[in-house]
Short mmCIF file of N, CA, C and O in Angstrom, two decimals:
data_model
loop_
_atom_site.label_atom_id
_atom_site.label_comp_id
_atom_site.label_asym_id
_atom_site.label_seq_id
_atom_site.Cartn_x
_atom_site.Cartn_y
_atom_site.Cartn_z
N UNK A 294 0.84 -1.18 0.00
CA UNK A 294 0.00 0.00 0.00
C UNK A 294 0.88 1.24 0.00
O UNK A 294 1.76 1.52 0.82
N UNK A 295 0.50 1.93 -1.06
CA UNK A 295 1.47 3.43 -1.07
C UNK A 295 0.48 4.62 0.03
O UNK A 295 -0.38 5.44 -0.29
N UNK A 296 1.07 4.27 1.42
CA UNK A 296 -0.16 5.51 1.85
C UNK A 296 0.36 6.24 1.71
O UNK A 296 -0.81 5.94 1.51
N UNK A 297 1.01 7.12 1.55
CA UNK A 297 0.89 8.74 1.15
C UNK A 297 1.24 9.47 -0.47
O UNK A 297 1.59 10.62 -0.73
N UNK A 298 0.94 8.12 -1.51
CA UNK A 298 0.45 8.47 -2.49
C UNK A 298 -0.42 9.85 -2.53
O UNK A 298 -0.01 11.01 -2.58
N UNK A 299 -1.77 9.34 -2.48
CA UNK A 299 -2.93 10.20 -2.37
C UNK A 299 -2.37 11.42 -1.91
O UNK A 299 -2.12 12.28 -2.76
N UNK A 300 -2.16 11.62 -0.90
CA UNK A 300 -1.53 12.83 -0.16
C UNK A 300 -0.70 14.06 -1.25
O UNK A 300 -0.84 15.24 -1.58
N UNK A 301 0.42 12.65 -1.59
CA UNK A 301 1.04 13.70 -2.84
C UNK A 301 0.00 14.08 -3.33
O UNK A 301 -0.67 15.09 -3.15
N UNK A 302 -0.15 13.03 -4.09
CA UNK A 302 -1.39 13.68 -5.39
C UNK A 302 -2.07 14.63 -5.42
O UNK A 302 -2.24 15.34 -6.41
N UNK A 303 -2.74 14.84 -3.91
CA UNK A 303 -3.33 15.88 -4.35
C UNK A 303 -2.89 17.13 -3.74
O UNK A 303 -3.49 18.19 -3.94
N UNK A 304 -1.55 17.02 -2.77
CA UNK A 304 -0.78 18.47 -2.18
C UNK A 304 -0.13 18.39 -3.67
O UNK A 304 1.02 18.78 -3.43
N UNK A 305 -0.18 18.08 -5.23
CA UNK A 305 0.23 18.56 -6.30
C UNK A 305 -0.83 18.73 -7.54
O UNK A 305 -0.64 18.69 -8.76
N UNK A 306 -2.22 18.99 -6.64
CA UNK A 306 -2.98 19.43 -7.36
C UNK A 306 -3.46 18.13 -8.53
O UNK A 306 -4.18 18.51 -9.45
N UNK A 307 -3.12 16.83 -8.52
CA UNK A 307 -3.41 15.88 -9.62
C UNK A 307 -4.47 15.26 -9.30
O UNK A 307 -4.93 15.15 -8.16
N UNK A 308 -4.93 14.80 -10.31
CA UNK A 308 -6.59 13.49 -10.29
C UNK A 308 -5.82 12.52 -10.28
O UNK A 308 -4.61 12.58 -10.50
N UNK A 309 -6.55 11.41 -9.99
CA UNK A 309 -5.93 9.57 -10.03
C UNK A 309 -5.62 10.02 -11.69
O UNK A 309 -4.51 9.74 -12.13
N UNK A 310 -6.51 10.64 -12.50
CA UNK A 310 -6.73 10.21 -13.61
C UNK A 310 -5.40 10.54 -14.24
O UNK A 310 -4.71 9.78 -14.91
N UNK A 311 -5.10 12.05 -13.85
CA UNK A 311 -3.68 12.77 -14.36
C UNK A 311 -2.65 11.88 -13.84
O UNK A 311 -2.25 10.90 -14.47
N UNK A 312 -2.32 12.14 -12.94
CA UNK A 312 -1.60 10.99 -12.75
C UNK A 312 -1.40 9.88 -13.15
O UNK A 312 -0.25 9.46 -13.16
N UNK A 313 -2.57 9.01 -13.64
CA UNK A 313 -2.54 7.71 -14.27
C UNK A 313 -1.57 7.81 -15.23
O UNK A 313 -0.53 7.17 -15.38
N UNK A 314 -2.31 9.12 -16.15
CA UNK A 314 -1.81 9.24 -17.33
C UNK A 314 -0.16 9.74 -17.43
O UNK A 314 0.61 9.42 -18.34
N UNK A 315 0.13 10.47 -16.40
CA UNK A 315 1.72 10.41 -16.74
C UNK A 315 2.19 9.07 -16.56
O UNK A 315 2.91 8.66 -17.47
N UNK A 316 2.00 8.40 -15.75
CA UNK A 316 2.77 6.83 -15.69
C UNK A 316 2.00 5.97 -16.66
O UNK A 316 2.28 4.77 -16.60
N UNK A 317 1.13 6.32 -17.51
CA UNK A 317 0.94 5.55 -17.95
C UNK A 317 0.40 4.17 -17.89
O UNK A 317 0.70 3.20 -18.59
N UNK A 318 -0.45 4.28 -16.92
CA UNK A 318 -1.46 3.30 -16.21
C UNK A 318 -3.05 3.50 -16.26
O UNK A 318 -3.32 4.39 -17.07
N UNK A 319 -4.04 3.02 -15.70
CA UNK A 319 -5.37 3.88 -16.03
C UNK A 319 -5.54 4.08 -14.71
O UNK A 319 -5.03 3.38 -13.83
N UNK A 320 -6.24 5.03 -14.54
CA UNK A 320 -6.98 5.30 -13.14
C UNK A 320 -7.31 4.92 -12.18
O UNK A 320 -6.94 5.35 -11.09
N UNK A 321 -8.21 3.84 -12.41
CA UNK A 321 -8.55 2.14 -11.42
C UNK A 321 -7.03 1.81 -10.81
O UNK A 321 -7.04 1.57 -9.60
N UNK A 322 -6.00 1.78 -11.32
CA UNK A 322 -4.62 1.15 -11.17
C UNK A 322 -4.32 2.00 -10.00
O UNK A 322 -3.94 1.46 -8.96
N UNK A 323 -4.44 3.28 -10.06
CA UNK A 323 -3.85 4.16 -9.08
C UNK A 323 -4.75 4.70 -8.14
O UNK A 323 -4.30 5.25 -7.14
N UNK A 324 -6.26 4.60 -8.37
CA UNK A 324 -6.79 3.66 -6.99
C UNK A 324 -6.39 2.65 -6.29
O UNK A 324 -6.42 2.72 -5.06
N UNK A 325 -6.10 1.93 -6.70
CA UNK A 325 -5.51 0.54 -6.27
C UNK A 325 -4.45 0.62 -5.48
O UNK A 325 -4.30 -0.18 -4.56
N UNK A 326 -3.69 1.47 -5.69
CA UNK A 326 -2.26 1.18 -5.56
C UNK A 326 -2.39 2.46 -4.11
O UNK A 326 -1.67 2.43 -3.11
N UNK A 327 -3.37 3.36 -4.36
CA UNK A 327 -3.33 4.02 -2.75
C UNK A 327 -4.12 3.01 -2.11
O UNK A 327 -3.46 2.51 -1.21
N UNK A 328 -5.17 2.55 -2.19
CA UNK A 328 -6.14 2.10 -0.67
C UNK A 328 -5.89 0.67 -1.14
O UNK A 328 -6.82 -0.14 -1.15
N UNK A 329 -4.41 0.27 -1.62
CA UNK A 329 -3.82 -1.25 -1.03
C UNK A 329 -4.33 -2.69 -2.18
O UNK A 329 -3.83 -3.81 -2.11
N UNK A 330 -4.86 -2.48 -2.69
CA UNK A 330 -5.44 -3.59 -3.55
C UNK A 330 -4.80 -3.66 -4.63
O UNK A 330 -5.62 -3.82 -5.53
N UNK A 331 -3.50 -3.62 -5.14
CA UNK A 331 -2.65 -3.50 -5.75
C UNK A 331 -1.31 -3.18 -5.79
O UNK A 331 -0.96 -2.00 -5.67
N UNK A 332 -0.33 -4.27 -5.98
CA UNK A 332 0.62 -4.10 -5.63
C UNK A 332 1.76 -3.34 -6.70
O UNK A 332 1.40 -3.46 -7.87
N UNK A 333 2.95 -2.66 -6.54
CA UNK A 333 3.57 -1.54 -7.53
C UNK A 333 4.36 -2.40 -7.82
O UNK A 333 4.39 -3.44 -7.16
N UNK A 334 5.11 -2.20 -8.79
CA UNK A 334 6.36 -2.73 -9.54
C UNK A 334 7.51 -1.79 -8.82
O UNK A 334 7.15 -0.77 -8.24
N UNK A 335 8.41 -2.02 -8.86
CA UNK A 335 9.61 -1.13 -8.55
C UNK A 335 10.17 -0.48 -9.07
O UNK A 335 10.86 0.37 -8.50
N UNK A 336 10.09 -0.61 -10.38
CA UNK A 336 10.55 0.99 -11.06
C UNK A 336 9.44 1.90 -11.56
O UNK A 336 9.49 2.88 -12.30
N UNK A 337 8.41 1.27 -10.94
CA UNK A 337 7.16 2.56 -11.04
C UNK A 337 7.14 2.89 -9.56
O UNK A 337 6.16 3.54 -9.22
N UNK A 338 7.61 2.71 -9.03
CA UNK A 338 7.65 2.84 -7.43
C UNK A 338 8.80 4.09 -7.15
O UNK A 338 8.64 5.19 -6.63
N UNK A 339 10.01 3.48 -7.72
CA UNK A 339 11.12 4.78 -7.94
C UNK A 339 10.68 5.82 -8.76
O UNK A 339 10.79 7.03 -8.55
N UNK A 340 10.26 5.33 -9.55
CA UNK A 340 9.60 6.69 -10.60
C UNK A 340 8.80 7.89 -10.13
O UNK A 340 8.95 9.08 -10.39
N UNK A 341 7.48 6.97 -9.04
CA UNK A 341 6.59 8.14 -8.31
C UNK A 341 7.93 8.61 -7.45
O UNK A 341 8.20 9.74 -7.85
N UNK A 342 8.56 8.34 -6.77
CA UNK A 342 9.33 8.81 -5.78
C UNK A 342 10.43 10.43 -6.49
O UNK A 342 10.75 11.60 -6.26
N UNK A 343 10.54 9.58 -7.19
CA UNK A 343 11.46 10.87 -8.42
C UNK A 343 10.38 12.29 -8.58
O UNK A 343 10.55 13.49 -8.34
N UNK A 344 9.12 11.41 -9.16
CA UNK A 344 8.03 12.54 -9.74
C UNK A 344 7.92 13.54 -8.36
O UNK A 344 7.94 14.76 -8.54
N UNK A 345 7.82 13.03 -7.07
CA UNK A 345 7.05 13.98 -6.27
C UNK A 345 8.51 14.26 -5.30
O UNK A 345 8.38 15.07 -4.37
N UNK A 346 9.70 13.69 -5.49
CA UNK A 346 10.51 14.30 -4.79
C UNK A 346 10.84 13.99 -3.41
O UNK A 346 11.36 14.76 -2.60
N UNK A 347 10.36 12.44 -3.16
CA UNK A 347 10.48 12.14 -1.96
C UNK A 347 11.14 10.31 -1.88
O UNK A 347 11.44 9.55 -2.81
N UNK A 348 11.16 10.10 -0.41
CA UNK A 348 11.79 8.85 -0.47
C UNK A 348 10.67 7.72 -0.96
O UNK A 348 9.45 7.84 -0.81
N UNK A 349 11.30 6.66 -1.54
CA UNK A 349 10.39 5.22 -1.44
C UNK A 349 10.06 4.79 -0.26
O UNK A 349 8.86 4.63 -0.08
N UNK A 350 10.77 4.55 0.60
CA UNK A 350 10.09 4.23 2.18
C UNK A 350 8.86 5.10 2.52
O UNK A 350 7.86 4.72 3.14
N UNK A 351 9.26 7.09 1.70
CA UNK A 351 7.76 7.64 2.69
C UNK A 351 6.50 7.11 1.35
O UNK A 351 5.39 6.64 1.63
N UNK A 352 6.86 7.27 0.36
CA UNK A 352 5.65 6.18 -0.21
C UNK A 352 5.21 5.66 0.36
O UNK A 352 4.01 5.85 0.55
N UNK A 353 6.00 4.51 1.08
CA UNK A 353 5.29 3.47 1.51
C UNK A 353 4.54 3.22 2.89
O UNK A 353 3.91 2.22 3.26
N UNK A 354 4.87 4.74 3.73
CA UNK A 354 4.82 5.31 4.75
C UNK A 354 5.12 4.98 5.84
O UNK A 354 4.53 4.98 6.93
N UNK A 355 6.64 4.53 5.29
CA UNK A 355 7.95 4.14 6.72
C UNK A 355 8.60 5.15 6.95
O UNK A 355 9.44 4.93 7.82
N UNK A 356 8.62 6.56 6.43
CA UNK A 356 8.82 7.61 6.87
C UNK A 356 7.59 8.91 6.59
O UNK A 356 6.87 9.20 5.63
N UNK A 357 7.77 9.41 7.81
CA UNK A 357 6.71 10.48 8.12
C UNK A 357 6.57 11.65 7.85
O UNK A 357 5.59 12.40 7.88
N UNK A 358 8.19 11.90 7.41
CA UNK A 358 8.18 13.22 7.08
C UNK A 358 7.65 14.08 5.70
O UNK A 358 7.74 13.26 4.79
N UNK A 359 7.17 15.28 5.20
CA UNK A 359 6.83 15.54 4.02
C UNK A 359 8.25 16.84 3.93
O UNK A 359 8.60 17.72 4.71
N UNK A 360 8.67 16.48 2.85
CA UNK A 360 9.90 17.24 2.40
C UNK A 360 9.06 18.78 2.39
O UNK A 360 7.88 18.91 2.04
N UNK A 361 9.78 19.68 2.76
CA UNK A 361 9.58 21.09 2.38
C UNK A 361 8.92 21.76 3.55
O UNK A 361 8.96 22.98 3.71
N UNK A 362 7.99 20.54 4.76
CA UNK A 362 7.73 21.46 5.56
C UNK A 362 8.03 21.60 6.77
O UNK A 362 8.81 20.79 7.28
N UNK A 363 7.59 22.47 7.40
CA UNK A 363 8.65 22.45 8.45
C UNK A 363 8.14 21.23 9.66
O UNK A 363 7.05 20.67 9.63
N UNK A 364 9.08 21.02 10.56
CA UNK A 364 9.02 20.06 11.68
C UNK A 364 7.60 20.28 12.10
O UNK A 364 6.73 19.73 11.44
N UNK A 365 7.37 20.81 12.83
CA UNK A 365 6.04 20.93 13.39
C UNK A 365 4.64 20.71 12.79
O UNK A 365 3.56 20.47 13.32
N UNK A 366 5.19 20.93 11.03
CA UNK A 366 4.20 20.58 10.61
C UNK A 366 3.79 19.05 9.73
O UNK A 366 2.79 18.62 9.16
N UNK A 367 5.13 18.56 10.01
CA UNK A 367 5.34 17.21 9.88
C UNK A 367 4.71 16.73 11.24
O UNK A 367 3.69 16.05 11.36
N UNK A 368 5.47 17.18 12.17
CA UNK A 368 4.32 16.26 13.51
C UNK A 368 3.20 16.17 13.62
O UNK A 368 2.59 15.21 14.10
N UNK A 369 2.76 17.17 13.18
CA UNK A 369 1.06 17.14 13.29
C UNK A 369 0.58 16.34 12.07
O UNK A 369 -0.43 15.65 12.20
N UNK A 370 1.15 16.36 11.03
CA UNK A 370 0.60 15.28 9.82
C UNK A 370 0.32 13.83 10.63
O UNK A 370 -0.73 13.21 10.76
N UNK A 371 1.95 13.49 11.21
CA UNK A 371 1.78 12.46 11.98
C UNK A 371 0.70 12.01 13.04
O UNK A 371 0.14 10.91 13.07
N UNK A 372 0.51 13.06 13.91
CA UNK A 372 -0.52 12.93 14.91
C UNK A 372 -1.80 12.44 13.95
O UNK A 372 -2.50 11.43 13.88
N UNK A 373 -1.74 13.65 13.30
CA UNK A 373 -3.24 13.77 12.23
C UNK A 373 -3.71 12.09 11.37
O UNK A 373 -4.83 11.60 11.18
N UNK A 374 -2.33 11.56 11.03
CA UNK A 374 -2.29 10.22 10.13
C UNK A 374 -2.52 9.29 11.18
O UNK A 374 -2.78 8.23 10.60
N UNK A 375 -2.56 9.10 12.54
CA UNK A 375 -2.88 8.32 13.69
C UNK A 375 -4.40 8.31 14.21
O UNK A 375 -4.92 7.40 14.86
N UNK A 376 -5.13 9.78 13.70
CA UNK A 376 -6.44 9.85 14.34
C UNK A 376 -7.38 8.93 13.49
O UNK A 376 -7.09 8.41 12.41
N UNK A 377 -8.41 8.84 14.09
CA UNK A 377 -9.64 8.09 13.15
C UNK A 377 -10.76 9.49 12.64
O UNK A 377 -10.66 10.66 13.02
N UNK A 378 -11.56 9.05 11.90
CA UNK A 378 -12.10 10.20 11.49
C UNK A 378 -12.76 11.14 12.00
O UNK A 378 -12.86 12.17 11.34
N UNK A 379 -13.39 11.04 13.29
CA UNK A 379 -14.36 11.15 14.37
C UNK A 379 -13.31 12.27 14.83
O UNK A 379 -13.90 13.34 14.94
N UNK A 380 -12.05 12.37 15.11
CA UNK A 380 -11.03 13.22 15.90
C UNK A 380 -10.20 13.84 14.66
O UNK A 380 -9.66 14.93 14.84
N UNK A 381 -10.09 13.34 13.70
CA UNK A 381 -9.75 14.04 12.46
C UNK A 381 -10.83 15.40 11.86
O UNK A 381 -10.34 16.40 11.35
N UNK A 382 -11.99 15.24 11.99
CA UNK A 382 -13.02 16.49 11.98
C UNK A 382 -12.83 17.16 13.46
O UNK A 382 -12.86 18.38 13.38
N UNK A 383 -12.67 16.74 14.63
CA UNK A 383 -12.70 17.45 15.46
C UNK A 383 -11.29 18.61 15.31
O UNK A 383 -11.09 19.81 15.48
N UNK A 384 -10.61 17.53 14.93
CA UNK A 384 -9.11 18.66 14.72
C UNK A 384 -9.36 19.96 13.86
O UNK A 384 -8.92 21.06 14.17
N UNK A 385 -10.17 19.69 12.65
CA UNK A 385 -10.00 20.32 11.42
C UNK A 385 -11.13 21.49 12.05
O UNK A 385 -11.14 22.62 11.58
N UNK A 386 -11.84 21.17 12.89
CA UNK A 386 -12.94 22.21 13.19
C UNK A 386 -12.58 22.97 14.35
O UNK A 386 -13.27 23.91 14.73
N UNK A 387 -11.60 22.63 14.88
CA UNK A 387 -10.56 23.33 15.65
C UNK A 387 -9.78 24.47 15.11
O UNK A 387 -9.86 25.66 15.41
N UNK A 388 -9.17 23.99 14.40
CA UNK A 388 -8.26 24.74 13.32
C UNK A 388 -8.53 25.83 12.76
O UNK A 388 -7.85 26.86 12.68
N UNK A 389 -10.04 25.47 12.19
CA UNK A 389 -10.68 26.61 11.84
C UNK A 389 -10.83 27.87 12.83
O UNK A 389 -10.34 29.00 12.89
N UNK A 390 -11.59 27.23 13.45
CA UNK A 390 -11.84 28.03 14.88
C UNK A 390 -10.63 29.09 15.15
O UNK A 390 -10.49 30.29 14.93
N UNK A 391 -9.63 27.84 15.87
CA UNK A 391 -8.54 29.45 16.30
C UNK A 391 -7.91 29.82 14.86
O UNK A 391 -6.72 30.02 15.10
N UNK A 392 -8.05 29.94 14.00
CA UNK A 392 -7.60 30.39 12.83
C UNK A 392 -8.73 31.60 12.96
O UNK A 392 -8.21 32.69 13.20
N UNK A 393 -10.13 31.62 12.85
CA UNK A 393 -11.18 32.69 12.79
C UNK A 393 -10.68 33.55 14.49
O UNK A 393 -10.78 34.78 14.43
N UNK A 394 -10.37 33.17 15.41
CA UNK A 394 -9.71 33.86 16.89
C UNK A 394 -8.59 34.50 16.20
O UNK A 394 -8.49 35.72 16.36
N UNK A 395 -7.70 33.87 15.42
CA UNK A 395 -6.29 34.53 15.17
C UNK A 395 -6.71 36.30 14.25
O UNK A 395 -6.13 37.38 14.39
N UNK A 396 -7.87 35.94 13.37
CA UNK A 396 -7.79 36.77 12.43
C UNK A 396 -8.66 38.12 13.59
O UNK A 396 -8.42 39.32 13.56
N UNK A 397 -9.58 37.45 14.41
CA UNK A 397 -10.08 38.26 15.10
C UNK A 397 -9.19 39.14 15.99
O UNK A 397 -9.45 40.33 16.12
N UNK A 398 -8.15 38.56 16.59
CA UNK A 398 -7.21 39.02 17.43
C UNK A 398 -5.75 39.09 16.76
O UNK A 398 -4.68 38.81 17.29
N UNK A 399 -5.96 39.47 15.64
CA UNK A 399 -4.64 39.96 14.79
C UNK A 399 -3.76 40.91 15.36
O UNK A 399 -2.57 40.63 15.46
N UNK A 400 -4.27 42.18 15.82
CA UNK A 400 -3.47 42.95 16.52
C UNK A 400 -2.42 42.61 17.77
O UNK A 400 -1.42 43.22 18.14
N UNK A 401 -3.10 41.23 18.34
CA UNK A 401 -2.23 40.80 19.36
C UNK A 401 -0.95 39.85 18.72
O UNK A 401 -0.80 39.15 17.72
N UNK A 402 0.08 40.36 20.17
CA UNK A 402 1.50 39.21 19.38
C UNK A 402 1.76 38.73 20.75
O UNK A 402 1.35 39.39 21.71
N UNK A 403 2.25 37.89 20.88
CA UNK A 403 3.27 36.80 22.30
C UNK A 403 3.79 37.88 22.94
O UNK A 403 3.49 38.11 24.11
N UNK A 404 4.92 38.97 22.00
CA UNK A 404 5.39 40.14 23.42
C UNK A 404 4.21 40.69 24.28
O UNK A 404 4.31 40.98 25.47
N UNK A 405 3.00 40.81 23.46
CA UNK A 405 1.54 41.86 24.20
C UNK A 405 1.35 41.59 24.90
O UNK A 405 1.05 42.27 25.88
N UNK A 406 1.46 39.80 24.78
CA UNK A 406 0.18 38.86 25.92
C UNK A 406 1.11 38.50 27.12
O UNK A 406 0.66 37.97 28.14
N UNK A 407 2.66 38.87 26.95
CA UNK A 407 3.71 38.03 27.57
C UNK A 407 3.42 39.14 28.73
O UNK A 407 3.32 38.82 29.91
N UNK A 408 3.27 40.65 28.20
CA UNK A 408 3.32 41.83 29.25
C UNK A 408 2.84 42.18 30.07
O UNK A 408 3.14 42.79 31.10
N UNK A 409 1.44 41.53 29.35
CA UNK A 409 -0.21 41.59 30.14
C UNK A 409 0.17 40.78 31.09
O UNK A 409 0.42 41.28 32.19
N UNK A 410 0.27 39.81 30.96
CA UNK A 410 0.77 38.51 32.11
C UNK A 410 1.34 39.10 33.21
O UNK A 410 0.80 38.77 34.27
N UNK A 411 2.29 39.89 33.29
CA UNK A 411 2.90 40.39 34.59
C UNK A 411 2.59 41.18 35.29
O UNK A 411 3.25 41.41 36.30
#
C-alpha cells in the first residue's frame, strides 16, 4: 500500500486520472495502488518517488516526514495520520476556529500577551 500516495497527489494538485496518465497506467490502477489492492512494480515505485521528490520508504509510509515542511508541521501530519475520522473532523474544526480567533485578534502578538501577564 502506497499511503501517502494520495496525499502527494493531491498536495500537487493531480486526479488519479492525471496521474494515471503520466505513468501511464489507467486510473482504477492508481486507486488501487493508494487504498492497497494492488501491488507496484519497482521501477514505477522509484519513478513516483522521483516525480514527487520524496523517499520510497515515505511512499510506503515508513517515513513520516513531508519534504519542504517544516518540523512541526510534519508532527502534526503524523498525529493527524494516527487519528480516526471522528477526531480528524474534530481537529480540522478546531483549526478553523482558532484560525477565525487569530484573524479576530490579529493585533495581538506573544510580546503583548507576555506583558499583560505580569
Amino acid at each position: 500500500m502506497l499511503l501517502n500516495l494520495a496525499m502527494l497527489r493531491k498536495k500537487h494538485k493531480l486526479s488519479q486520472k492525471e496521474l494515471a496518465k503520466k505513468f501511464n497506467v489507467n486510473q482504477n490502477t492508481v486507486s488501487r495502488w493508494e487504498n492497497g489492492d494492488r501491488q507496484i512494480d519497482l521501477e514505477t515505485l522509484k519513478a513516483l518517488s522521483v516525480f514527487f521528490g520524496v523517499s520510497v520508504d515515505f511512499l510506503l509510509g515508513n517515513e513520516s516526514s513531508v519534504p519542504d515542511l517544516p518540523q512541526d508541521a510534519n508532527e502534526l501530519l503524523a498525529l493527524y495520520g494516527k487519528m480516526d475520522d471522528k477526531f480528524k473532523i474534530r481537529l480540522l474544526s478546531t483549526a478553523y476556529a482558532m484560525l477565525a480567533e487569530q484573524k479576530v485578534n490579529s493585533n495581538l502578538n506573544l510580546d503583548t500577551i507576555r506583558k499583560a501577564d505580569k
